[in-house]
Each structure stands twice: as C-alpha cells, then as structure tokens.
C-alpha cells in the first residue's frame, strides 16, 4: 500500500510539473476528487491490517496535502507571471511631456452663470437652487397661470405625468422660497429649463435662466428698474442703454420686457439690429401679482415685490457677441478656445 501511494504521488507530481494553468484543475479533480484515484485507495483500506490503518491513513492525508499545495503553488506561479506581464503592458510613462496635452476651457455659459450669481450676491441677493422636475402646481397654478394658457399645452411643455413636468422656467423656485420663507425675501435662482422650442439662431428646447425675486414692504416699480439698470450697466458696460416695453406675464402686474442697445453698433443702427439700434429682448420683469403672493401665504396688502427672469444663453450671446445659440451646445473646441 505504501508503495502504491508513493508511485501515485510521483506520477501526480510529474504531471503537475509539466502542466499549464488550464490543466491544473483537471489534475486536482482526477486524483483528489470524489471519484479520484486517492478515493479508490481508501476503498482498499479494508485489506490493510488494523495496526497499519492509522499510519496508512496519515500517509494518504499527508500526500494529498502535499499534492494540493503543489497545485496551488503552480497556480500562484502562473498568476504572478500574468500579473507581471499585465503590469509591464500597462506601465504609464510618468516622464511624458505634458506640454502636448490639449486641455479644454471653461464653457462661456458656466462663466456667465457664475458671474451673474456673484454680481447679485454683491447686491445682497441669496442664491437658491431648485429641482428641474417640478409640479404642475408650482410651475403654473401658484404662478397665476390660467388653465387655458398656451404654455400649459403639451406642444409647449414636457410633461412626465399629469402632476409632474420638466420646469419651463426657474420661477417655481420663487414659489418654493415664498412658501418656506417669510418676507423680507431677496433671492436669485439659476439653472436649466425646458420647452418645446424649434431650434434656430436664438432658441433651443433646453436653455438656462436666472430669476430674481424681492418681497418686502413698500417695494415698487422704481426699485425694479433701478436694480435692473444697475445690473445691465455693470454687466455690459456704462454705454449700454435699456428700453422697457409693456408686456403680459400671468405672475406679474404690471409687466415689462427689457431691450438693450445693440452690442454691435451701440444704438446707432446696423445690419445686426436691422437698423433699429436695439438688440434682442434680454429679460422679462414686473411687480409680483397679488394672487401669487396670496397663493404662497403672503399678505398682499402688507407686502409687495418685484420679479425678473432672463435667459443666461442670451446674456452670454450679448456679452460675447455670439450670433447663434447652437454654438453654445456644439462642444466645438475651436469655439470654446476663444473663451
């Protein structure tokens, strides 16, 4: 029996020595598995004398352990070789000349958004953020939007279900602020908004807005005009002129749209502004409608307020003299490198 075990051990060790990684597991099953040759030897233990059985059993266990260790050592050897090969292939040359790495630039939209937020912070405004997925109540109902207003149609708004939508403006953040904060309130909120707009030189279905809100006692239209004129002259230059035109927004009364003088000719008239001297409409504004204040639990007889909203994309275009909004979304490095 001892000779049988010894011969089998030598045979197995020889096979392990000449094997590759794929056949090592086959060797393990062939000799050490439930139907392996060592299992067959155990069946012959009945022919061994009682005195020899413990010694033979111990010899079998030692031999199996030795073979198991040899197989594991060989597998570890192969794994180490594979790791060394992979490390060699994946070696990073830390001495590479970094001067040839072509780095990107900050996007002009992000630059403009940060500049706007920093400017309004300097005027005492707080920066408030809000979700892009909004409720119909916050986006339309509490903003005094009539049930038959065109902006509620599916042709204008991206609905998720009957109660949720992708916000069409950042005004819902004003609602959330008035619902959670008692006056005085002085805040701005910037972010992405979504509408079913056809893509052209000045429109996109996804664009960026910044909205401002001031609510306190004795707030009037002159406070609004002074705030916006200060912003426009500080942001675009002292020579920039403004024009306020009456307009209609459900959530403000009275309401106005603000034009700025042409960034190309500074109001003299040119091809860019079709000889009018005025650039595109820059922002909308007005006094907060009493219905909006009351819907948010604010006494409209005691408090008044003004609100304004503007497209960050359009401000970026005016500031940097960009004539096509598509350029802001093309990710063309030739365009971005200019900023």
Coordinates of C-alpha atoms in Angstrom, one line a residue:
X1 CA 0.0 0.0 0.0
X2 CA 2.8 2.4 0.8
X3 CA 4.5 1.7 -2.5
X4 CA 1.2 2.3 -4.3
X5 CA 0.8 5.6 -2.6
X6 CA 4.4 6.6 -3.3
X7 CA 4.2 5.7 -7.0
X8 CA 0.9 7.6 -7.4
X9 CA 2.4 10.6 -5.7
X10 CA 5.4 10.6 -8.1
X11 CA 3.1 10.3 -11.1
X12 CA 0.9 13.2 -10.0
X13 CA 3.9 15.5 -9.2
X14 CA 5.3 14.7 -12.6
X15 CA 2.0 15.7 -14.3
X16 CA 1.9 18.9 -12.2
X17 CA 5.4 19.9 -13.2
X18 CA 4.6 19.5 -16.9
X19 CA 1.1 21.1 -16.8
X20 CA -0.1 24.5 -17.7
X21 CA -2.7 26.6 -15.8
X22 CA -5.6 25.2 -17.8
X23 CA -4.9 21.5 -16.8
X24 CA -4.1 22.0 -13.1
X25 CA -7.7 21.9 -12.1
X26 CA -8.2 18.8 -14.2
X27 CA -5.4 17.1 -12.3
X28 CA -6.9 18.1 -9.0
X29 CA -10.3 16.5 -9.9
X30 CA -8.7 13.5 -11.5
X31 CA -6.7 12.5 -8.4
X32 CA -8.2 14.3 -5.4
X33 CA -11.9 14.5 -6.4
X34 CA -14.7 12.3 -5.1
X35 CA -14.1 9.8 -7.9
X36 CA -10.3 10.3 -8.0
X37 CA -7.6 7.7 -7.6
X38 CA -6.9 8.6 -3.9
X39 CA -10.6 7.8 -3.2
X40 CA -10.1 4.4 -4.8
X41 CA -7.1 3.7 -2.5
X42 CA -9.3 4.5 0.5
X43 CA -11.7 1.8 -0.6
X44 CA -8.8 -0.8 -0.3
X45 CA -8.2 0.2 3.4
X46 CA -10.2 -2.9 4.3
X47 CA -7.3 -5.1 3.1
X48 CA -4.9 -3.3 5.5
X49 CA -4.2 -4.7 8.9
X50 CA -5.7 -2.8 11.9
X51 CA -2.2 -1.9 13.1
X52 CA -1.2 -0.3 9.8
X53 CA -4.5 1.5 9.1
X54 CA -3.8 4.7 11.2
X55 CA -0.3 5.0 9.6
X56 CA -1.6 4.5 6.1
X57 CA -4.4 7.0 6.7
X58 CA -2.0 9.6 7.9
X59 CA 0.3 8.9 4.9
X60 CA -2.6 9.4 2.5
X61 CA -3.6 12.7 4.2
X62 CA 0.0 14.0 4.1
X63 CA 0.3 13.0 0.4
X64 CA -3.0 14.7 -0.5
X65 CA -2.0 17.9 1.3
X66 CA 1.4 17.9 -0.4
X67 CA -0.2 17.5 -3.8
X68 CA -2.8 20.2 -3.0
X69 CA 0.0 22.6 -2.1
X70 CA 1.9 21.8 -5.2
X71 CA -1.1 22.6 -7.4
X72 CA -1.8 25.8 -5.5
X73 CA 1.9 26.9 -5.8
X74 CA 1.8 26.2 -9.5
X75 CA -1.4 28.3 -9.9
X76 CA 0.1 31.1 -7.9
X77 CA 3.2 31.0 -10.1
X78 CA 1.1 31.3 -13.3
X79 CA -1.0 34.2 -11.7
X80 CA 2.2 36.0 -10.8
X81 CA 3.5 35.7 -14.3
X82 CA 0.3 37.0 -15.8
X83 CA 0.3 39.9 -13.4
X84 CA 3.9 40.8 -14.2
X85 CA 3.0 40.7 -17.9
X86 CA -0.1 42.9 -17.4
X87 CA 1.8 45.4 -15.3
X88 CA 4.5 45.7 -17.9
X89 CA 2.0 46.3 -20.7
X90 CA 0.1 48.8 -18.6
X91 CA 3.1 50.8 -17.4
X92 CA 2.4 54.6 -17.5
X93 CA 5.3 56.7 -18.6
X94 CA 5.3 59.5 -15.9
X95 CA 8.1 61.3 -17.8
X96 CA 5.8 62.1 -20.8
X97 CA 5.9 65.8 -21.8
X98 CA 2.7 67.3 -20.5
X99 CA 3.1 70.4 -22.8
X100 CA 1.4 68.4 -25.6
X101 CA -1.8 67.6 -23.6
X102 CA -4.5 69.7 -25.1
X103 CA -6.7 71.0 -22.3
X104 CA -10.2 72.3 -22.6
X105 CA -11.6 75.6 -21.3
X106 CA -14.4 76.7 -19.1
X107 CA -17.7 76.9 -21.0
X108 CA -18.9 80.5 -21.6
X109 CA -22.3 79.6 -20.2
X110 CA -20.8 78.4 -16.9
X111 CA -18.7 81.5 -16.8
X112 CA -21.7 83.8 -17.3
X113 CA -23.8 81.9 -14.8
X114 CA -21.2 82.3 -12.1
X115 CA -20.6 86.0 -12.9
X116 CA -24.4 86.6 -12.7
X117 CA -24.6 84.9 -9.3
X118 CA -21.6 86.7 -8.0
X119 CA -23.0 90.0 -9.1
X120 CA -26.3 89.5 -7.4
X121 CA -24.6 88.3 -4.3
X122 CA -22.8 91.6 -4.2
X123 CA -26.2 93.3 -4.3
X124 CA -27.4 91.4 -1.3
X125 CA -29.3 88.6 -3.0
X126 CA -29.2 84.9 -1.8
X127 CA -28.6 82.1 -4.3
X128 CA -31.4 79.5 -4.1
X129 CA -31.5 76.2 -6.1
X130 CA -34.5 74.1 -7.1
X131 CA -35.4 70.9 -8.9
X132 CA -35.6 70.6 -12.7
X133 CA -38.5 68.2 -12.3
X134 CA -41.4 70.3 -11.0
X135 CA -45.0 70.0 -10.0
X136 CA -47.7 71.5 -12.2
X137 CA -48.9 73.4 -9.2
X138 CA -45.6 75.2 -8.7
X139 CA -44.8 75.7 -12.3
X140 CA -48.3 77.0 -13.4
X141 CA -51.0 77.1 -10.7
X142 CA -49.4 79.1 -8.0
X143 CA -47.9 81.4 -10.6
X144 CA -51.4 82.6 -11.5
X145 CA -51.3 80.9 -14.9
X146 CA -54.8 80.5 -16.5
X147 CA -55.9 76.9 -17.1
X148 CA -56.3 77.7 -20.8
X149 CA -52.9 79.4 -21.1
X150 CA -50.9 78.2 -24.2
X151 CA -47.9 77.4 -22.1
X152 CA -49.8 74.6 -20.4
X153 CA -50.2 72.7 -23.7
X154 CA -48.2 69.6 -24.4
X155 CA -47.0 71.3 -27.6
X156 CA -45.1 73.8 -25.3
X157 CA -44.2 71.8 -22.2
X158 CA -42.5 68.4 -21.5
X159 CA -44.9 66.6 -19.2
X160 CA -43.8 63.5 -17.2
X161 CA -47.3 62.8 -16.0
X162 CA -50.4 64.8 -15.1
X163 CA -48.7 66.2 -12.0
X164 CA -45.1 66.5 -12.9
X165 CA -43.1 68.2 -15.7
X166 CA -39.7 69.5 -16.7
X167 CA -39.8 73.1 -15.5
X168 CA -40.5 75.6 -18.2
X169 CA -38.8 78.4 -16.2
X170 CA -37.0 78.9 -12.9
X171 CA -39.9 80.8 -11.4
X172 CA -41.1 77.7 -9.4
X173 CA -38.0 78.3 -7.2
X174 CA -39.6 81.7 -6.3
X175 CA -42.8 79.8 -5.2
X176 CA -40.8 77.3 -3.1
X177 CA -39.0 80.2 -1.5
X178 CA -42.1 82.2 -0.7
X179 CA -43.8 79.1 0.7
X180 CA -40.9 78.3 3.1
X181 CA -39.6 81.8 3.9
X182 CA -41.3 84.8 5.4
X183 CA -40.6 88.3 4.0
X184 CA -38.3 90.1 3.5
X185 CA -37.1 87.9 0.6
X186 CA -34.2 88.7 -1.8
X187 CA -33.1 85.8 -3.9
X188 CA -32.0 84.6 -7.3
X189 CA -32.0 81.1 -8.8
X190 CA -30.2 79.9 -11.9
X191 CA -30.5 76.6 -13.8
X192 CA -31.7 74.6 -16.8
X193 CA -35.2 75.0 -18.2
X194 CA -37.1 73.1 -20.9
X195 CA -39.7 74.0 -23.6
X196 CA -40.8 72.6 -26.9
X197 CA -39.0 75.3 -29.0
X198 CA -37.8 74.8 -32.5
X199 CA -34.1 75.2 -32.8
X200 CA -33.0 78.3 -34.6
X201 CA -30.3 81.0 -34.1
X202 CA -31.8 82.2 -30.8
X203 CA -34.0 79.3 -29.5
X204 CA -33.3 75.9 -28.1
X205 CA -35.6 73.2 -26.3
X206 CA -33.1 73.3 -23.4
X207 CA -31.8 76.6 -22.2
X208 CA -30.6 78.3 -19.0
X209 CA -32.4 81.0 -17.0
X210 CA -31.8 83.1 -13.9
X211 CA -34.7 84.5 -11.9
X212 CA -34.8 87.1 -9.2
X213 CA -37.3 87.9 -6.5
X214 CA -37.6 90.7 -3.9
X215 CA -40.5 90.8 -1.5
X216 CA -40.8 93.3 1.3
X217 CA -42.9 96.3 2.4
X218 CA -43.1 99.3 0.1
X219 CA -41.4 97.7 -2.9
X220 CA -42.4 99.4 -6.2
X221 CA -41.6 99.5 -9.9
X222 CA -38.9 102.1 -9.5
X223 CA -37.0 99.7 -7.3
X224 CA -37.2 97.1 -10.0
X225 CA -36.0 99.5 -12.8
X226 CA -33.1 100.8 -10.7
X227 CA -32.0 97.2 -9.8
X228 CA -32.1 96.1 -13.5
X229 CA -30.4 99.2 -14.8
X230 CA -27.6 98.8 -12.3
X231 CA -27.2 95.2 -13.3
X232 CA -27.1 95.9 -17.1
X233 CA -24.6 98.8 -16.9
X234 CA -22.3 96.9 -14.5
X235 CA -22.5 93.7 -16.5
X236 CA -22.4 95.0 -20.1
X237 CA -20.9 98.5 -19.7
X238 CA -21.9 102.0 -18.9
X239 CA -22.7 102.8 -22.5
X240 CA -25.5 100.1 -22.7
X241 CA -29.0 101.6 -22.9
X242 CA -32.2 100.0 -21.8
X243 CA -35.8 100.1 -23.1
X244 CA -38.8 98.9 -21.1
X245 CA -41.8 97.8 -23.1
X246 CA -45.2 96.9 -21.6
X247 CA -45.9 93.1 -21.7
X248 CA -48.0 90.4 -20.1
X249 CA -47.0 87.7 -17.7
X250 CA -49.6 85.9 -15.6
X251 CA -47.4 86.1 -12.5
X252 CA -46.6 89.9 -12.6
X253 CA -48.7 93.0 -12.9
X254 CA -47.6 95.4 -14.3
X255 CA -45.2 93.5 -16.5
X256 CA -42.4 94.6 -19.0
X257 CA -39.8 93.3 -21.3
X258 CA -36.4 94.9 -21.4
X259 CA -34.4 95.5 -24.5
X260 CA -30.7 96.6 -24.6
X261 CA -29.0 98.6 -27.2
X262 CA -27.3 96.7 -30.0
X263 CA -24.0 95.3 -28.8
X264 CA -22.5 95.8 -32.3
X265 CA -23.4 99.5 -33.1
X266 CA -24.2 100.7 -29.5
X267 CA -27.5 102.0 -30.6
X268 CA -26.5 103.8 -33.9
X269 CA -28.2 101.2 -36.2
X270 CA -26.6 98.5 -38.2
X271 CA -27.3 95.2 -40.1
X272 CA -27.1 93.2 -36.9
X273 CA -30.0 95.1 -35.3
X274 CA -31.8 95.7 -38.7
X275 CA -31.1 99.4 -38.2
X276 CA -33.2 99.7 -35.0
X277 CA -30.2 100.3 -32.7
X278 CA -31.7 97.7 -30.3
X279 CA -30.6 94.1 -29.6
X280 CA -32.8 91.1 -28.8
X281 CA -35.2 91.2 -25.8
X282 CA -33.0 90.5 -22.8
X283 CA -35.3 89.8 -20.0
X284 CA -38.9 89.9 -18.6
X285 CA -39.9 91.6 -15.3
X286 CA -42.7 93.1 -13.3
X287 CA -44.4 93.5 -10.0
X288 CA -45.3 90.2 -8.3
X289 CA -49.1 89.6 -8.9
X290 CA -51.1 89.8 -5.6
X291 CA -52.6 86.4 -6.4
X292 CA -49.1 84.8 -6.4
X293 CA -48.3 86.4 -3.0
X294 CA -51.6 85.2 -1.6
X295 CA -51.2 81.7 -3.0
X296 CA -47.9 81.5 -1.1
X297 CA -49.4 82.7 2.2
X298 CA -48.1 86.2 2.0
X299 CA -50.4 89.2 2.8
X300 CA -50.5 91.2 -0.5
X301 CA -51.9 94.2 1.4
X302 CA -48.8 94.4 3.6
X303 CA -46.1 93.2 1.2
X304 CA -45.3 93.8 -2.4
X305 CA -42.5 92.6 -4.6
X306 CA -40.8 92.5 -8.0
X307 CA -39.5 89.6 -10.1
X308 CA -37.3 89.3 -13.2
X309 CA -36.1 86.5 -15.3
X310 CA -33.6 86.3 -18.1
X311 CA -32.0 83.8 -20.4
X312 CA -28.4 83.1 -19.5
X313 CA -27.8 81.8 -23.0
X314 CA -29.0 85.2 -24.5
X315 CA -26.9 87.2 -22.0
X316 CA -23.9 85.1 -22.9
X317 CA -24.6 85.8 -26.6
X318 CA -24.9 89.6 -26.0
X319 CA -21.8 89.7 -23.8
X320 CA -19.6 87.8 -26.2
X321 CA -21.2 88.9 -29.5
X322 CA -22.3 85.4 -30.4
X323 CA -24.9 85.4 -33.1
X324 CA -26.1 81.7 -33.0
X325 CA -27.2 79.8 -29.9
X326 CA -26.2 76.5 -31.5
X327 CA -22.6 77.4 -30.9
X328 CA -23.1 77.1 -27.1
X329 CA -24.1 73.4 -27.4
X330 CA -21.9 72.1 -30.2
X331 CA -18.8 71.4 -28.0
X332 CA -16.6 72.7 -30.8
X333 CA -13.1 73.2 -29.3
X334 CA -12.4 75.9 -31.9
X335 CA -15.3 77.9 -30.5
X336 CA -14.6 77.2 -26.8
X337 CA -10.9 78.1 -27.1
X338 CA -11.9 81.7 -27.7
X339 CA -13.0 81.9 -24.0

